[in-house]
Each structure stands twice: as structure tokens, then as C-alpha cells.
Amino acid sequence: MATEILMPALSPTMEEGTLAKWLVKEGDQVSAGDLLAEIETDKATMEFEAVDDGVIGKILVTSGTDEVKVNTPIAILLEDGEDLSDSATPTPPPPAVAPAVAVAPVVASAPPPKTRDRVFASPLAKRLAAQAGLDLAQISGTGPHGRIVKADVLAAEVSVTPATAPPAPTAPAETQTTAPKSKPNVAAAYSDRPFTEVALDNMRKTIAARLTEAKQSIPHFYLRRSVRLDALLSLRSQLNGELSASGRKLSVNDFVIKACANALQAVPAANGIWADDCVLQFERSDVAVAVAIEGGLFTPVIQDADQKSMSALSEQMKDLASRARDRKLAPTEYTGGSFAISNLGMFGIENFDAVINPPHSAILAVGAGTKRPHIAEDGALGTATMMDLTLSVDHRVIDGSVGADLLGAIVQGLEAPLLLLA
């Protein structure tokens, strides 16, 4: 029996994707676990694997096709010996024209077939479920014939761990439907000026939707402090001298990450997220760090940052940043956390206000360290290296006094950096 291969949901926020490249062609024999295609999501380019054995009977969506909705048929898989002409499987309309028609069969699909001893799942899905400690029998499959695929396991992880739950899709949907309506009016206002229209990719659409949602639905307030960096810079220089033989090097940002992780432990009331009818408060410090890439940004998450040494944090951050720029991060590496850091100091920005990225409840904006006049405790006038910090806070989760305690704990860690090594 012919089976439709559907556009998968490869990340928690993915609603549509670009079929970047087919790795198979019509007539090819494939087995479960074989790679079929490369798909660009809103965050990364990821490989898509087969969940059943068979023959690629027909490719319905060509390479380079963008804005293909999740659950839209992209190919037909035939059983051995089956002919496409004998199949009753209809050829779907182009995904951009009628995505709703393509979704209907998926909604009506049966739950994954189970027996007393067996659950049908792809090899990769089984491996991911084992790593996450999930019971496959409790997961509903969206693959052909209800088979559990990788996206189902990732979605189950999100539902089990509310910290990683993506925002409701209502805001992105509204943003994406209303934007095209205003385009002719905006363009008409500039009709006498030369311009180039730059199409929005999936990442830019997602950034626009999520941050619009954040500013509209999260009651932001802002707290500001300046921190003296001289002791930190001196300690960093000393440590880097000792580490030079190993090729490792600590950055100021590594100290900031550690200071924030420790501060969340010192002020546990700030280590939580809003979950509509409750606040989820966490035991460990999972800190997200904004990484600029071409066309957008990632916020990879360092889990258990409070438990890691400075050098371990530094090495993990370098690895995450490198793979973020290559768009090679797994969805589990950029979802979750309760707190984020955005550092524009390396670009010469002295201070700024950052927008909270839901579901986080706070984000620290870090400016550049600059030499400034400074009055010492004894009243003597001198100079010091100062850095401005702005903490954007979700008032639903964190009150002003709690936010002040959190920012004070961050400043204390940065001004007494030896405490971060204890």
C-alpha cells in the first residue's frame, strides 16, 4: 500500500519548512532510518530520515521549495513490487495553495499501532526516547500508519518538560497572516524611492512573531546597574596565562554566564517561568546565551551552568556558538532555560535594553567595559573599568525587589570573581 511521506515538524516552533535538498530520487529503495532529504526549519538545516522500508514512487515537492507546511505530503513511498499507477494515493495540490487539505488525513490518523510487546517507531526515535527516559507506549506517532518518528519524541520531551514548551501558535499565525496585507500599502508609500524587496526566511518570520508576542504579552520592567571589572580582568589575565599551554582562554562573557548561574541559585524566586496558571520554579540554573548568526540569532542553553567549572562553561559555550553559526544545533540545545544573556559589549555598545524571549522570565543586557572616572570608598578620584548591565524582567514572575536582589547577586559575582571559582 502506498504511503505519503509528510513534511515533518523538526523543531518545537516549526510550522513550515524549506525542502533544501533531496538525498534520494524516484525509484530508489530505502530502509527505515535512511536519510531522505535536508530540510531548513525556522532554526537550522536538518536531515530527515525514512520511517518505513519501500521504494520512492514519486517526489511531490521539488528541491528548493520553501514555505511547505508541516504535514503536507512531499513524496509517496511504495511497497516492494507495488506500482504507482495501481495506487489510490492522490497527488496533493501544491502546498502553498491548499495546505489545509493535506493536513486532514493526519488529523484522522490512528494512534501508533501497539501490541502487548511492541511499539512501532523509527530507530532514531527509539534511541532519542531511551536517552530522554521516555516511554514509547505513551507517545502518539505522526508518521505513516501511526509510526513514532523523531519529531514525536522531541514534542514529547517538550510536553514532559514545561520549561521547553513553545509559545502558543496563535501569535505567529496572526503575525504571518496580517503582514502580507500591509505590504502593498507600505510599498506604495515608498514608490518614488529605489528599494530592494528582501524576502523573509523562516528564521526571520519566527523572530518577528516571537518578539512581537513578547512585547505585547509580557509586562517588561528594567533594572540597571554598573559593575567594576578591574578585579575580574586581573583574575582573567592570570587564569589565561596559566591556561595558555592548553590552548584554552576565558572570556568576560564566561564570567558573566557563571555569575548569572550562581545568582539564580542565590535568588531562587527569580529562577522560574510563567506557565499561565502557575509559575514553574527550577532547582538548577539553565542559562541561554544569544549568539548572532547571519540573518538572525540563536539562544543555545547551557544546562546546569551553576554546577560547571569556568573552563567547562567556556568550552561548552564555544562549541554551542560554533554549531549555532553553522545551524547545526539540535532543537533540545536551544529550547528551555529560565534566563538569558545578550552581550553586545563586544560590538562596542555600552548599554541597551533587551527583549525577553519567551518562555524566559528575564534577560541580561551586557554592555562594553570602558574606562571611566571613579570615586573610591575613601573619596579619592581615580579611573576604573566599568560595565553597564540592564536586566529586563517579566513582572508576572519577578517583582521589583526580587529582580533587584538577582541583579545585585550578579554584580557581586562579577566584582568578586574569586567567588565564582569556589
JSON list of C-alpha atoms in Angstrom, two decimals, residues 227-309:
[
{"chain": "A", "resi": 227, "resn": "VAL", "atom": "CA", "xyz": [29.79, 46.86, 37.67]},
{"chain": "A", "resi": 228, "resn": "ARG", "atom": "CA", "xyz": [33.51, 47.48, 38.23]},
{"chain": "A", "resi": 229, "resn": "LEU", "atom": "CA", "xyz": [35.53, 44.97, 36.21]},
{"chain": "A", "resi": 230, "resn": "ASP", "atom": "CA", "xyz": [39.13, 45.61, 37.32]},
{"chain": "A", "resi": 231, "resn": "ALA", "atom": "CA", "xyz": [39.35, 42.60, 39.66]},
{"chain": "A", "resi": 232, "resn": "LEU", "atom": "CA", "xyz": [37.72, 40.34, 37.07]},
{"chain": "A", "resi": 233, "resn": "LEU", "atom": "CA", "xyz": [40.05, 41.47, 34.30]},
{"chain": "A", "resi": 234, "resn": "SER", "atom": "CA", "xyz": [43.08, 40.92, 36.52]},
{"chain": "A", "resi": 235, "resn": "LEU", "atom": "CA", "xyz": [41.94, 37.42, 37.50]},
{"chain": "A", "resi": 236, "resn": "ARG", "atom": "CA", "xyz": [41.06, 36.57, 33.90]},
{"chain": "A", "resi": 237, "resn": "SER", "atom": "CA", "xyz": [44.53, 37.62, 32.73]},
{"chain": "A", "resi": 238, "resn": "GLN", "atom": "CA", "xyz": [46.14, 35.47, 35.42]},
{"chain": "A", "resi": 239, "resn": "LEU", "atom": "CA", "xyz": [44.00, 32.43, 34.60]},
{"chain": "A", "resi": 240, "resn": "ASN", "atom": "CA", "xyz": [44.54, 32.75, 30.85]},
{"chain": "A", "resi": 241, "resn": "GLY", "atom": "CA", "xyz": [48.28, 32.85, 31.46]},
{"chain": "A", "resi": 242, "resn": "GLU", "atom": "CA", "xyz": [48.03, 29.53, 33.31]},
{"chain": "A", "resi": 243, "resn": "LEU", "atom": "CA", "xyz": [45.76, 28.07, 30.64]},
{"chain": "A", "resi": 244, "resn": "SER", "atom": "CA", "xyz": [47.81, 29.18, 27.65]},
{"chain": "A", "resi": 245, "resn": "ALA", "atom": "CA", "xyz": [49.70, 25.90, 27.41]},
{"chain": "A", "resi": 246, "resn": "SER", "atom": "CA", "xyz": [46.40, 24.02, 26.94]},
{"chain": "A", "resi": 247, "resn": "GLY", "atom": "CA", "xyz": [45.14, 26.44, 24.29]},
{"chain": "A", "resi": 248, "resn": "ARG", "atom": "CA", "xyz": [42.13, 27.43, 26.38]},
{"chain": "A", "resi": 249, "resn": "LYS", "atom": "CA", "xyz": [41.12, 31.03, 27.03]},
{"chain": "A", "resi": 250, "resn": "LEU", "atom": "CA", "xyz": [38.40, 32.51, 29.22]},
{"chain": "A", "resi": 251, "resn": "SER", "atom": "CA", "xyz": [36.30, 35.47, 28.05]},
{"chain": "A", "resi": 252, "resn": "VAL", "atom": "CA", "xyz": [34.48, 38.11, 30.07]},
{"chain": "A", "resi": 253, "resn": "ASN", "atom": "CA", "xyz": [31.26, 36.53, 28.83]},
{"chain": "A", "resi": 254, "resn": "ASP", "atom": "CA", "xyz": [32.22, 33.24, 30.51]},
{"chain": "A", "resi": 255, "resn": "PHE", "atom": "CA", "xyz": [32.40, 35.08, 33.85]},
{"chain": "A", "resi": 256, "resn": "VAL", "atom": "CA", "xyz": [29.01, 36.70, 33.14]},
{"chain": "A", "resi": 257, "resn": "ILE", "atom": "CA", "xyz": [27.41, 33.30, 32.47]},
{"chain": "A", "resi": 258, "resn": "LYS", "atom": "CA", "xyz": [28.80, 31.87, 35.68]},
{"chain": "A", "resi": 259, "resn": "ALA", "atom": "CA", "xyz": [27.78, 34.94, 37.72]},
{"chain": "A", "resi": 260, "resn": "CYS", "atom": "CA", "xyz": [24.20, 34.69, 36.38]},
{"chain": "A", "resi": 261, "resn": "ALA", "atom": "CA", "xyz": [24.01, 30.95, 37.07]},
{"chain": "A", "resi": 262, "resn": "ASN", "atom": "CA", "xyz": [25.19, 31.43, 40.66]},
{"chain": "A", "resi": 263, "resn": "ALA", "atom": "CA", "xyz": [22.83, 34.40, 41.15]},
{"chain": "A", "resi": 264, "resn": "LEU", "atom": "CA", "xyz": [19.83, 32.26, 40.15]},
{"chain": "A", "resi": 265, "resn": "GLN", "atom": "CA", "xyz": [20.83, 29.85, 42.92]},
{"chain": "A", "resi": 266, "resn": "ALA", "atom": "CA", "xyz": [21.25, 32.69, 45.41]},
{"chain": "A", "resi": 267, "resn": "VAL", "atom": "CA", "xyz": [17.81, 34.14, 44.49]},
{"chain": "A", "resi": 268, "resn": "PRO", "atom": "CA", "xyz": [15.69, 31.06, 43.71]},
{"chain": "A", "resi": 269, "resn": "ALA", "atom": "CA", "xyz": [12.48, 33.09, 43.48]},
{"chain": "A", "resi": 270, "resn": "ALA", "atom": "CA", "xyz": [13.85, 34.57, 40.23]},
{"chain": "A", "resi": 271, "resn": "ASN", "atom": "CA", "xyz": [14.61, 31.17, 38.70]},
{"chain": "A", "resi": 272, "resn": "GLY", "atom": "CA", "xyz": [11.20, 30.46, 37.19]},
{"chain": "A", "resi": 273, "resn": "ILE", "atom": "CA", "xyz": [8.93, 30.96, 34.20]},
{"chain": "A", "resi": 274, "resn": "TRP", "atom": "CA", "xyz": [5.29, 31.92, 33.70]},
{"chain": "A", "resi": 275, "resn": "ALA", "atom": "CA", "xyz": [3.04, 28.93, 32.82]},
{"chain": "A", "resi": 276, "resn": "ASP", "atom": "CA", "xyz": [-0.39, 30.63, 32.54]},
{"chain": "A", "resi": 277, "resn": "ASP", "atom": "CA", "xyz": [-1.94, 29.23, 35.72]},
{"chain": "A", "resi": 278, "resn": "CYS", "atom": "CA", "xyz": [1.26, 28.82, 37.74]},
{"chain": "A", "resi": 279, "resn": "VAL", "atom": "CA", "xyz": [4.96, 29.66, 37.94]},
{"chain": "A", "resi": 280, "resn": "LEU", "atom": "CA", "xyz": [7.45, 26.85, 37.29]},
{"chain": "A", "resi": 281, "resn": "GLN", "atom": "CA", "xyz": [10.41, 27.32, 39.62]},
{"chain": "A", "resi": 282, "resn": "PHE", "atom": "CA", "xyz": [13.60, 25.40, 38.81]},
{"chain": "A", "resi": 283, "resn": "GLU", "atom": "CA", "xyz": [16.26, 23.85, 41.01]},
{"chain": "A", "resi": 284, "resn": "ARG", "atom": "CA", "xyz": [19.19, 24.19, 38.59]},
{"chain": "A", "resi": 285, "resn": "SER", "atom": "CA", "xyz": [20.38, 27.16, 36.55]},
{"chain": "A", "resi": 286, "resn": "ASP", "atom": "CA", "xyz": [19.80, 26.69, 32.81]},
{"chain": "A", "resi": 287, "resn": "VAL", "atom": "CA", "xyz": [21.15, 29.83, 31.13]},
{"chain": "A", "resi": 288, "resn": "ALA", "atom": "CA", "xyz": [20.56, 30.77, 27.48]},
{"chain": "A", "resi": 289, "resn": "VAL", "atom": "CA", "xyz": [23.11, 32.92, 25.64]},
{"chain": "A", "resi": 290, "resn": "ALA", "atom": "CA", "xyz": [22.23, 34.88, 22.49]},
{"chain": "A", "resi": 291, "resn": "VAL", "atom": "CA", "xyz": [24.52, 34.10, 19.53]},
{"chain": "A", "resi": 292, "resn": "ALA", "atom": "CA", "xyz": [24.33, 36.27, 16.41]},
{"chain": "A", "resi": 293, "resn": "ILE", "atom": "CA", "xyz": [24.34, 34.40, 13.12]},
{"chain": "A", "resi": 294, "resn": "GLU", "atom": "CA", "xyz": [23.78, 35.53, 9.55]},
{"chain": "A", "resi": 295, "resn": "GLY", "atom": "CA", "xyz": [20.13, 36.52, 9.19]},
{"chain": "A", "resi": 296, "resn": "GLY", "atom": "CA", "xyz": [19.15, 36.12, 12.84]},
{"chain": "A", "resi": 297, "resn": "LEU", "atom": "CA", "xyz": [20.20, 34.65, 16.16]},
{"chain": "A", "resi": 298, "resn": "PHE", "atom": "CA", "xyz": [20.16, 31.51, 18.29]},
{"chain": "A", "resi": 299, "resn": "THR", "atom": "CA", "xyz": [19.91, 31.25, 22.07]},
{"chain": "A", "resi": 300, "resn": "PRO", "atom": "CA", "xyz": [21.65, 27.95, 22.92]},
{"chain": "A", "resi": 301, "resn": "VAL", "atom": "CA", "xyz": [21.07, 26.85, 26.51]},
{"chain": "A", "resi": 302, "resn": "ILE", "atom": "CA", "xyz": [23.79, 25.78, 28.94]},
{"chain": "A", "resi": 303, "resn": "GLN", "atom": "CA", "xyz": [22.07, 23.41, 31.33]},
{"chain": "A", "resi": 304, "resn": "ASP", "atom": "CA", "xyz": [23.21, 23.11, 34.97]},
{"chain": "A", "resi": 305, "resn": "ALA", "atom": "CA", "xyz": [25.51, 26.10, 34.50]},
{"chain": "A", "resi": 306, "resn": "ASP", "atom": "CA", "xyz": [25.76, 26.52, 38.27]},
{"chain": "A", "resi": 307, "resn": "GLN", "atom": "CA", "xyz": [27.33, 23.05, 38.54]},
{"chain": "A", "resi": 308, "resn": "LYS", "atom": "CA", "xyz": [30.07, 23.57, 35.93]},
{"chain": "A", "resi": 309, "resn": "SER", "atom": "CA", "xyz": [33.58, 24.96, 36.25]}
]
